mmCIF file of C-alpha atoms in Angstrom:
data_model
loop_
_atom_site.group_PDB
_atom_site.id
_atom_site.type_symbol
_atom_site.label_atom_id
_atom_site.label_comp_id
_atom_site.label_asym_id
_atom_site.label_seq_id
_atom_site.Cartn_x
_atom_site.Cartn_y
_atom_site.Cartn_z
ATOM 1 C CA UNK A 83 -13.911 -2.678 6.463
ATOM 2 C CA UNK A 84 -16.647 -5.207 7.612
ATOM 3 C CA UNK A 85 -18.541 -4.098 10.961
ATOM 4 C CA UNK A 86 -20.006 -7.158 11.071
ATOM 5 C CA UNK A 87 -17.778 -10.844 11.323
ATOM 6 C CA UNK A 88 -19.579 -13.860 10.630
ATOM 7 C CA UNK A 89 -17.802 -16.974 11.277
ATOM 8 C CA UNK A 90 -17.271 -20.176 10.187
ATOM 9 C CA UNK A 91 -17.496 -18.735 6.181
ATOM 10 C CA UNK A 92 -18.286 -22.363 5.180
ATOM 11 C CA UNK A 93 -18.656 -25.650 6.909
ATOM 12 C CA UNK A 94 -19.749 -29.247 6.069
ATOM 13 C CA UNK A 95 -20.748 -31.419 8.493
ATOM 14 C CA UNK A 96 -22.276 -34.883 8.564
ATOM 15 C CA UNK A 97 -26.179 -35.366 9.353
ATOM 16 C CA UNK A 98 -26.926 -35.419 12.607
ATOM 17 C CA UNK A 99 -24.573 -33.237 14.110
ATOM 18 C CA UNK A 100 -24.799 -29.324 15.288
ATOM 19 C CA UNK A 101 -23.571 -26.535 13.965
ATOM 20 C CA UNK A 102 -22.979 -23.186 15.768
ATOM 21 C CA UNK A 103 -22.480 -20.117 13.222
ATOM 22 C CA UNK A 104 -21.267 -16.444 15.043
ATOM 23 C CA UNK A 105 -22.711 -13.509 14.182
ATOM 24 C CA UNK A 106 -19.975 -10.375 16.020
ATOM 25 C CA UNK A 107 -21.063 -6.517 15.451
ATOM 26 C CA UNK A 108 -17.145 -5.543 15.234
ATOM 27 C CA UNK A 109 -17.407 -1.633 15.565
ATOM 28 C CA UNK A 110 -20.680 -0.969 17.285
ATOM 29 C CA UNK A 111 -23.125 -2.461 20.226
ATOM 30 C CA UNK A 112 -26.182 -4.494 18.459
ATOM 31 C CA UNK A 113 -29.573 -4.349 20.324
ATOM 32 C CA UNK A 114 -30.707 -6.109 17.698
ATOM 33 C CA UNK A 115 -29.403 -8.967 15.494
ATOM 34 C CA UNK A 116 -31.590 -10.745 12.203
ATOM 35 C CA UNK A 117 -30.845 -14.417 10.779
ATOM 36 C CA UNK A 118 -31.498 -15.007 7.444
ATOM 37 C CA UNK A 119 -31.792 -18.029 5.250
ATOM 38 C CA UNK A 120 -30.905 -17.706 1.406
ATOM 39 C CA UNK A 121 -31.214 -21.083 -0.836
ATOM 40 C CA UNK A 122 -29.367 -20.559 -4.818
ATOM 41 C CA UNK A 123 -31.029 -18.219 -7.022
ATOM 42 C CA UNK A 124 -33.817 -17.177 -3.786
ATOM 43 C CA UNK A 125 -34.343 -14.353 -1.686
ATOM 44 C CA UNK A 126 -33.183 -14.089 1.585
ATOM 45 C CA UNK A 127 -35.977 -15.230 3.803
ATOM 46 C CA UNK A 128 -35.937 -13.659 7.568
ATOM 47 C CA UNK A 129 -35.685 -16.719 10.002
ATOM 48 C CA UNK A 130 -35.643 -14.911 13.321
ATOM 49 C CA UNK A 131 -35.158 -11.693 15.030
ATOM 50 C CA UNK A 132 -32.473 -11.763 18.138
ATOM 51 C CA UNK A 133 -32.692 -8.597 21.128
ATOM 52 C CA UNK A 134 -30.013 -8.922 23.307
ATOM 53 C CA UNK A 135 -30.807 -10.389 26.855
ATOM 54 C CA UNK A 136 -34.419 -11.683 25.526
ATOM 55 C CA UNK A 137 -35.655 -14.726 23.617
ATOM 56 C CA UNK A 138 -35.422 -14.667 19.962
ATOM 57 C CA UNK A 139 -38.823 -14.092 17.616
ATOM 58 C CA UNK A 140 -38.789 -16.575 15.315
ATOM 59 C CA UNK A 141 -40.891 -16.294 11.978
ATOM 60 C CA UNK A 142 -43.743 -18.549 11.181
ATOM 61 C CA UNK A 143 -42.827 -21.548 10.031
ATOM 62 C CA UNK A 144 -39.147 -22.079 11.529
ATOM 63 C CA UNK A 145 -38.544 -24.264 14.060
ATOM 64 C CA UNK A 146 -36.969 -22.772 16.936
ATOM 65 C CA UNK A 147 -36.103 -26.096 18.818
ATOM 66 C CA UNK A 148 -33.780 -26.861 15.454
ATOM 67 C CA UNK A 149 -32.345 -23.184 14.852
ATOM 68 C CA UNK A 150 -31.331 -22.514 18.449
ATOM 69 C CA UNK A 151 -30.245 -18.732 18.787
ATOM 70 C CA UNK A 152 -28.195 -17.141 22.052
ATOM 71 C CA UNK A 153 -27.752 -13.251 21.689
ATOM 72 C CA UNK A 154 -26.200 -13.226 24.909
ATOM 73 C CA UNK A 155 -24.205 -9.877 24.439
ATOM 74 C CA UNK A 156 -24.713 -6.876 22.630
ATOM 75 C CA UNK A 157 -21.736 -8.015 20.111
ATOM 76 C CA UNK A 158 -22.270 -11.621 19.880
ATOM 77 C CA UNK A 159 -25.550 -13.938 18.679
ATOM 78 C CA UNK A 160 -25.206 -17.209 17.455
ATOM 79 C CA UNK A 161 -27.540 -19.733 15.817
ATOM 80 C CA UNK A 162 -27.342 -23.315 16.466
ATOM 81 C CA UNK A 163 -28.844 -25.735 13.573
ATOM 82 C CA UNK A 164 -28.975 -28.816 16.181
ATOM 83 C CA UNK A 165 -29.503 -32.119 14.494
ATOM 84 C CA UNK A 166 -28.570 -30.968 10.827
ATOM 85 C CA UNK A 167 -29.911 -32.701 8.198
ATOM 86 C CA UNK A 168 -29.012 -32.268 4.714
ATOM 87 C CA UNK A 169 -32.781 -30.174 3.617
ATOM 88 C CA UNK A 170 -30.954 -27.673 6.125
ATOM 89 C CA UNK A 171 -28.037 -26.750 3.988
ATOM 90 C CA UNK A 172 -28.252 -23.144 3.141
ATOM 91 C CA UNK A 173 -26.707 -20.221 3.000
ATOM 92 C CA UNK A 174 -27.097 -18.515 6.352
ATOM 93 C CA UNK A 175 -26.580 -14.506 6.958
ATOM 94 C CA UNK A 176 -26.565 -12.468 10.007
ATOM 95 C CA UNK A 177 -27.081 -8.823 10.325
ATOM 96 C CA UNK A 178 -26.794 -6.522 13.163
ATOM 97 C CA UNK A 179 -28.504 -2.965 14.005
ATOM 98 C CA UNK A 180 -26.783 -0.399 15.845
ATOM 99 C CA UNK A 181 -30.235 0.679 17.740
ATOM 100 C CA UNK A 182 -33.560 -0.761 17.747
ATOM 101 C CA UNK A 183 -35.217 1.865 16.115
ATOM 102 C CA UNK A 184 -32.155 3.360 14.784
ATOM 103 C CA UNK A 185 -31.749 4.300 11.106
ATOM 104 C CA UNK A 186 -31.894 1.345 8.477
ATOM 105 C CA UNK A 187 -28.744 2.690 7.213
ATOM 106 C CA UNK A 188 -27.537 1.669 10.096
ATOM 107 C CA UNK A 189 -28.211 -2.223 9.405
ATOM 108 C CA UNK A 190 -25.445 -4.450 8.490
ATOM 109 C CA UNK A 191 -25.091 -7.451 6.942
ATOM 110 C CA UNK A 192 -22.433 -10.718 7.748
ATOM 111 C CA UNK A 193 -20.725 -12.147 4.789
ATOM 112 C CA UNK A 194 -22.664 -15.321 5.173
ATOM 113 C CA UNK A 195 -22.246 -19.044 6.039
ATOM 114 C CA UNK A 196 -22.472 -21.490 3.958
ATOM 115 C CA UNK A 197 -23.406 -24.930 5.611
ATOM 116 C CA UNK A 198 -23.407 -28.344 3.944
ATOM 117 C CA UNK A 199 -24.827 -31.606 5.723
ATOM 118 C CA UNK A 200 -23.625 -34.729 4.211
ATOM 119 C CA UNK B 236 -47.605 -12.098 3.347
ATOM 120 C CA UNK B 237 -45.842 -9.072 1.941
ATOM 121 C CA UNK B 238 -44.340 -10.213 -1.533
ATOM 122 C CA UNK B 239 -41.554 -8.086 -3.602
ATOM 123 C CA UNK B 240 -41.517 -8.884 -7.073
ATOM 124 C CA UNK B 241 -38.147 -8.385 -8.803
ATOM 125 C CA UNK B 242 -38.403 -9.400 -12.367
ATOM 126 C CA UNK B 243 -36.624 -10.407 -15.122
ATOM 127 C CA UNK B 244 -34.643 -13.135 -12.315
ATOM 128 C CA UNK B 245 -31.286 -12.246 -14.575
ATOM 129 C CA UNK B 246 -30.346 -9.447 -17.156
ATOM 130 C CA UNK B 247 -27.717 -9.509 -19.436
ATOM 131 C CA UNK B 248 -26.180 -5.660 -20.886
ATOM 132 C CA UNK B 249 -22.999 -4.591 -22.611
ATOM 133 C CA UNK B 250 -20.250 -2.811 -20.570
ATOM 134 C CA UNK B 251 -21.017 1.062 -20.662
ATOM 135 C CA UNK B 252 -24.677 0.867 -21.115
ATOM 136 C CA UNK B 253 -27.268 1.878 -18.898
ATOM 137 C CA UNK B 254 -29.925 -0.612 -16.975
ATOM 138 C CA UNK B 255 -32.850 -0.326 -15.270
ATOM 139 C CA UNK B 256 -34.325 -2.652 -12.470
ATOM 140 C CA UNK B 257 -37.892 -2.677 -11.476
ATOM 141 C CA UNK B 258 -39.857 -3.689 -7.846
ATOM 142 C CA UNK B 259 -43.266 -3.891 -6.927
ATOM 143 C CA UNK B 260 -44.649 -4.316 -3.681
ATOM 144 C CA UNK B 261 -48.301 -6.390 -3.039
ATOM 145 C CA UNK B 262 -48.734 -3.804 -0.555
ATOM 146 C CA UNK B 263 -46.986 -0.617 0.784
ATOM 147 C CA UNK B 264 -43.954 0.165 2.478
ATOM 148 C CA UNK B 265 -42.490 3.548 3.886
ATOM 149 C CA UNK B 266 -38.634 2.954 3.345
ATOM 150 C CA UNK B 267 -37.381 1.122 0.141
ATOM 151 C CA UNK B 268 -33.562 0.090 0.199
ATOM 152 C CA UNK B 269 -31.620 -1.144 -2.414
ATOM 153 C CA UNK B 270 -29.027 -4.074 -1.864
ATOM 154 C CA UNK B 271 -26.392 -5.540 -4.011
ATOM 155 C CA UNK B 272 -24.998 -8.956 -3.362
ATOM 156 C CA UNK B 273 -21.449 -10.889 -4.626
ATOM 157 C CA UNK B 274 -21.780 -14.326 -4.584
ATOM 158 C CA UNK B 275 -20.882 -15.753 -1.060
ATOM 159 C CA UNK B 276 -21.123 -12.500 0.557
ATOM 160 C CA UNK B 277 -23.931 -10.963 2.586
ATOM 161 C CA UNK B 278 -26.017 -7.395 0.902
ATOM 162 C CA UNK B 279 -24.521 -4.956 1.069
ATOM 163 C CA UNK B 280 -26.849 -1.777 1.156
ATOM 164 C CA UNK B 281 -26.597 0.804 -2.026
ATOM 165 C CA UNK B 282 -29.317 3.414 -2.069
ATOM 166 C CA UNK B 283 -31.995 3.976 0.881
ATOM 167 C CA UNK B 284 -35.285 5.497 0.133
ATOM 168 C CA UNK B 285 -37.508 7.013 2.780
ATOM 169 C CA UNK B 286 -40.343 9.308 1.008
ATOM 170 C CA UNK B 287 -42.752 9.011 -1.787
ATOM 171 C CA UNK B 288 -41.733 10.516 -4.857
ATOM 172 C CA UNK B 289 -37.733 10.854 -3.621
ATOM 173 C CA UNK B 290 -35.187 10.617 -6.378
ATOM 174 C CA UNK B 291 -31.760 9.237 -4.505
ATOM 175 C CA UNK B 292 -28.181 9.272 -6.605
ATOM 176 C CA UNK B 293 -25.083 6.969 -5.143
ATOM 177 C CA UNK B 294 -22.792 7.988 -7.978
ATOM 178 C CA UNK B 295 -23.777 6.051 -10.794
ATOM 179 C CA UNK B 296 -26.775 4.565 -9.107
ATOM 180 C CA UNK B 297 -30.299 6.654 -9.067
ATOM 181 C CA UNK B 298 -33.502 4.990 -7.143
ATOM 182 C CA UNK B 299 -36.854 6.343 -6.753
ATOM 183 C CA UNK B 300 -39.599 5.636 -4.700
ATOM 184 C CA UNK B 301 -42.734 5.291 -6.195
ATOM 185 C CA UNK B 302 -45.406 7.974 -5.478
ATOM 186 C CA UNK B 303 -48.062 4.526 -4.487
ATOM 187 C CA UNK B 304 -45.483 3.532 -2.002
ATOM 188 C CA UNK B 305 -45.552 0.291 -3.846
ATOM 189 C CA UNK B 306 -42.917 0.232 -6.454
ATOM 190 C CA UNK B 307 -39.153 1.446 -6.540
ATOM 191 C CA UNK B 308 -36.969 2.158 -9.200
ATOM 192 C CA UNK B 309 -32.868 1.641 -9.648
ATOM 193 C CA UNK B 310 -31.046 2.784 -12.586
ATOM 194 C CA UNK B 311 -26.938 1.848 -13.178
ATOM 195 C CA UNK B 312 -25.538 4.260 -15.798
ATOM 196 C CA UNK B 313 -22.903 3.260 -17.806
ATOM 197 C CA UNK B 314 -22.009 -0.092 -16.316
ATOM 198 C CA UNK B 315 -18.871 -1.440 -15.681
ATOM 199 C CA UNK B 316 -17.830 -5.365 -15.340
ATOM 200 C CA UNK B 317 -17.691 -5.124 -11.333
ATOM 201 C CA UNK B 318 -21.242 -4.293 -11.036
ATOM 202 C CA UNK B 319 -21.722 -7.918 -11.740
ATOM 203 C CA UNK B 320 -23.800 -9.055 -8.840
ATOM 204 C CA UNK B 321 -27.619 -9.825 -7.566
ATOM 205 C CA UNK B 322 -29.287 -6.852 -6.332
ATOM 206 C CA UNK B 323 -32.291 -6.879 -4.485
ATOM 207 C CA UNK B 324 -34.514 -4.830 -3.276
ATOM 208 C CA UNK B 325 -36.317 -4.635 -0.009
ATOM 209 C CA UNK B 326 -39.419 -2.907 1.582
ATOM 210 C CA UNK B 327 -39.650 -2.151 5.547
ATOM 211 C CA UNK B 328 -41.436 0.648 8.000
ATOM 212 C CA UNK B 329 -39.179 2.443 10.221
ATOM 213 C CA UNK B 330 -39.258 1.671 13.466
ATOM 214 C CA UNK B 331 -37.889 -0.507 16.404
ATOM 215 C CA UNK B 332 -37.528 -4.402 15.381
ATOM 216 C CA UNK B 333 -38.555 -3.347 11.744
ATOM 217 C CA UNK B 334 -38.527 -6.184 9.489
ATOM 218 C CA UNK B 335 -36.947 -6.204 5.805
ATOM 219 C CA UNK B 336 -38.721 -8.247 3.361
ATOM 220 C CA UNK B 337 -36.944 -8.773 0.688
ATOM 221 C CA UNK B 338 -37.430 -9.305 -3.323
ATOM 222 C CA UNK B 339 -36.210 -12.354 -5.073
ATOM 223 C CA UNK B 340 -33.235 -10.440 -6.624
ATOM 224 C CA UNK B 341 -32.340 -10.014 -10.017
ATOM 225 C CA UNK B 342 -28.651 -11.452 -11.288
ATOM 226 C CA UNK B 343 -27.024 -8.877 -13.389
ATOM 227 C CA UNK B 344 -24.389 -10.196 -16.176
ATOM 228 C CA UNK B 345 -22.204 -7.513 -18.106
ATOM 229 C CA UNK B 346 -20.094 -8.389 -20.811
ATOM 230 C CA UNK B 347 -16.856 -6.421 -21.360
#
């Protein structure tokens, strides 16, 4: 079964408003959770790097005062697209690592969110 | 950047024949992985490759990592309809907040 929950699956929303998307390691503590961004037919593209109790990394290029992310416990991290606008729909993944420096095996993946601003 | 280069973007192959996927890195990586992804769902990880040179089997799936460190191999043997799916591949370096950088994927089609 899936260690790792991401919730809501899909959501639309109209421009302007914020969307929170929950990233839950079900079976295991995460030190460490990744956000991804995947547009049709791409690659997904690493966003930002969560460790619990610290600010997230964000990669060059993404705004981190738009994608607001809280990994507040060692089973939860959210990310907040504040303000959406439709350039921002996506599809959005999560995954979580059991350890920091723990095996890559041990990296799993959320089944994705897919956001649409109107 | 890093790039991974995943090409053709979509292959097309006959139920019960063989098919081989292809990545090359612009520069080197010590761990290759292997993902395969259903549409709306995240990666789901297949085959992980952690030395030059290593030959890895999951069942009907074989990978290799290239002896430059900058390629990687995976073959399906006699495919079946539900490996219908994009599978990417992805380069990192063990190690703590290692990154994956993934390739562009390549959509596989089979006809029954």
């Amino acid at each position: 079964g899936a260690v790792v929950s991401q919730h809501p699956s899909r959501v639309i929303c109209k421009s302007g408003t914020s969307v929170k998307i929950e990233c839950r390691s079900l079976d295991f503590q995460a030190t460490t959770m990744f956000w991804y961004r995947q547009f049709p037919k791409q690659s997904l593209m690493l966003m930002a790097t969560s460790n619990e109790g610290s600010k997230a990394t964000y990669e060059q290029g993404v705004e981190k005062d738009k994608f607001l992310i809280n990994h507040a416990s060692l089973t939860l991290s959210t990310l907040t697209v504040t303000s959406a606008h439709p350039e921002d729909s996506s599809f959005y993944i999560c995954s979580a690592r059991f350890l920091r420096s723990g095996p890559i095996e041990k990296l799993f993946f959320g089944s994705g969110t897919q956001l649409s601003v109107l | 950047g890093q790039q991974l280069n995943q090409s053709p973007q979509s292959m097309f192959i006959q139920e019960g024949e063989d098919v081989s996927m292809n990545c090359t890195s612009s520069s080197i990586f010590n761990t290759w992985l292997w993902y395969k992804q259903d549409p709306g769902e995240g990666p789901v990880l297949l085959i992980a490759l952690y030395k030059a040179g290593e030959l890895t089997s999951n069942g009907r799936l074989t990978a290799q990592f290239g002896i430059t460190r900058k390629d990687s191999f995976l073959n399906i043997s006699a495919s079946i309809p539900s490996d219908v799916g994009i599978y990417f591949c992805a380069g990192t370096f063990t190690g703590a907040n290692s990154k994956l950088t993934f390739g562009k994927g390549i959509t596989l089609s089979v006809r029954p």
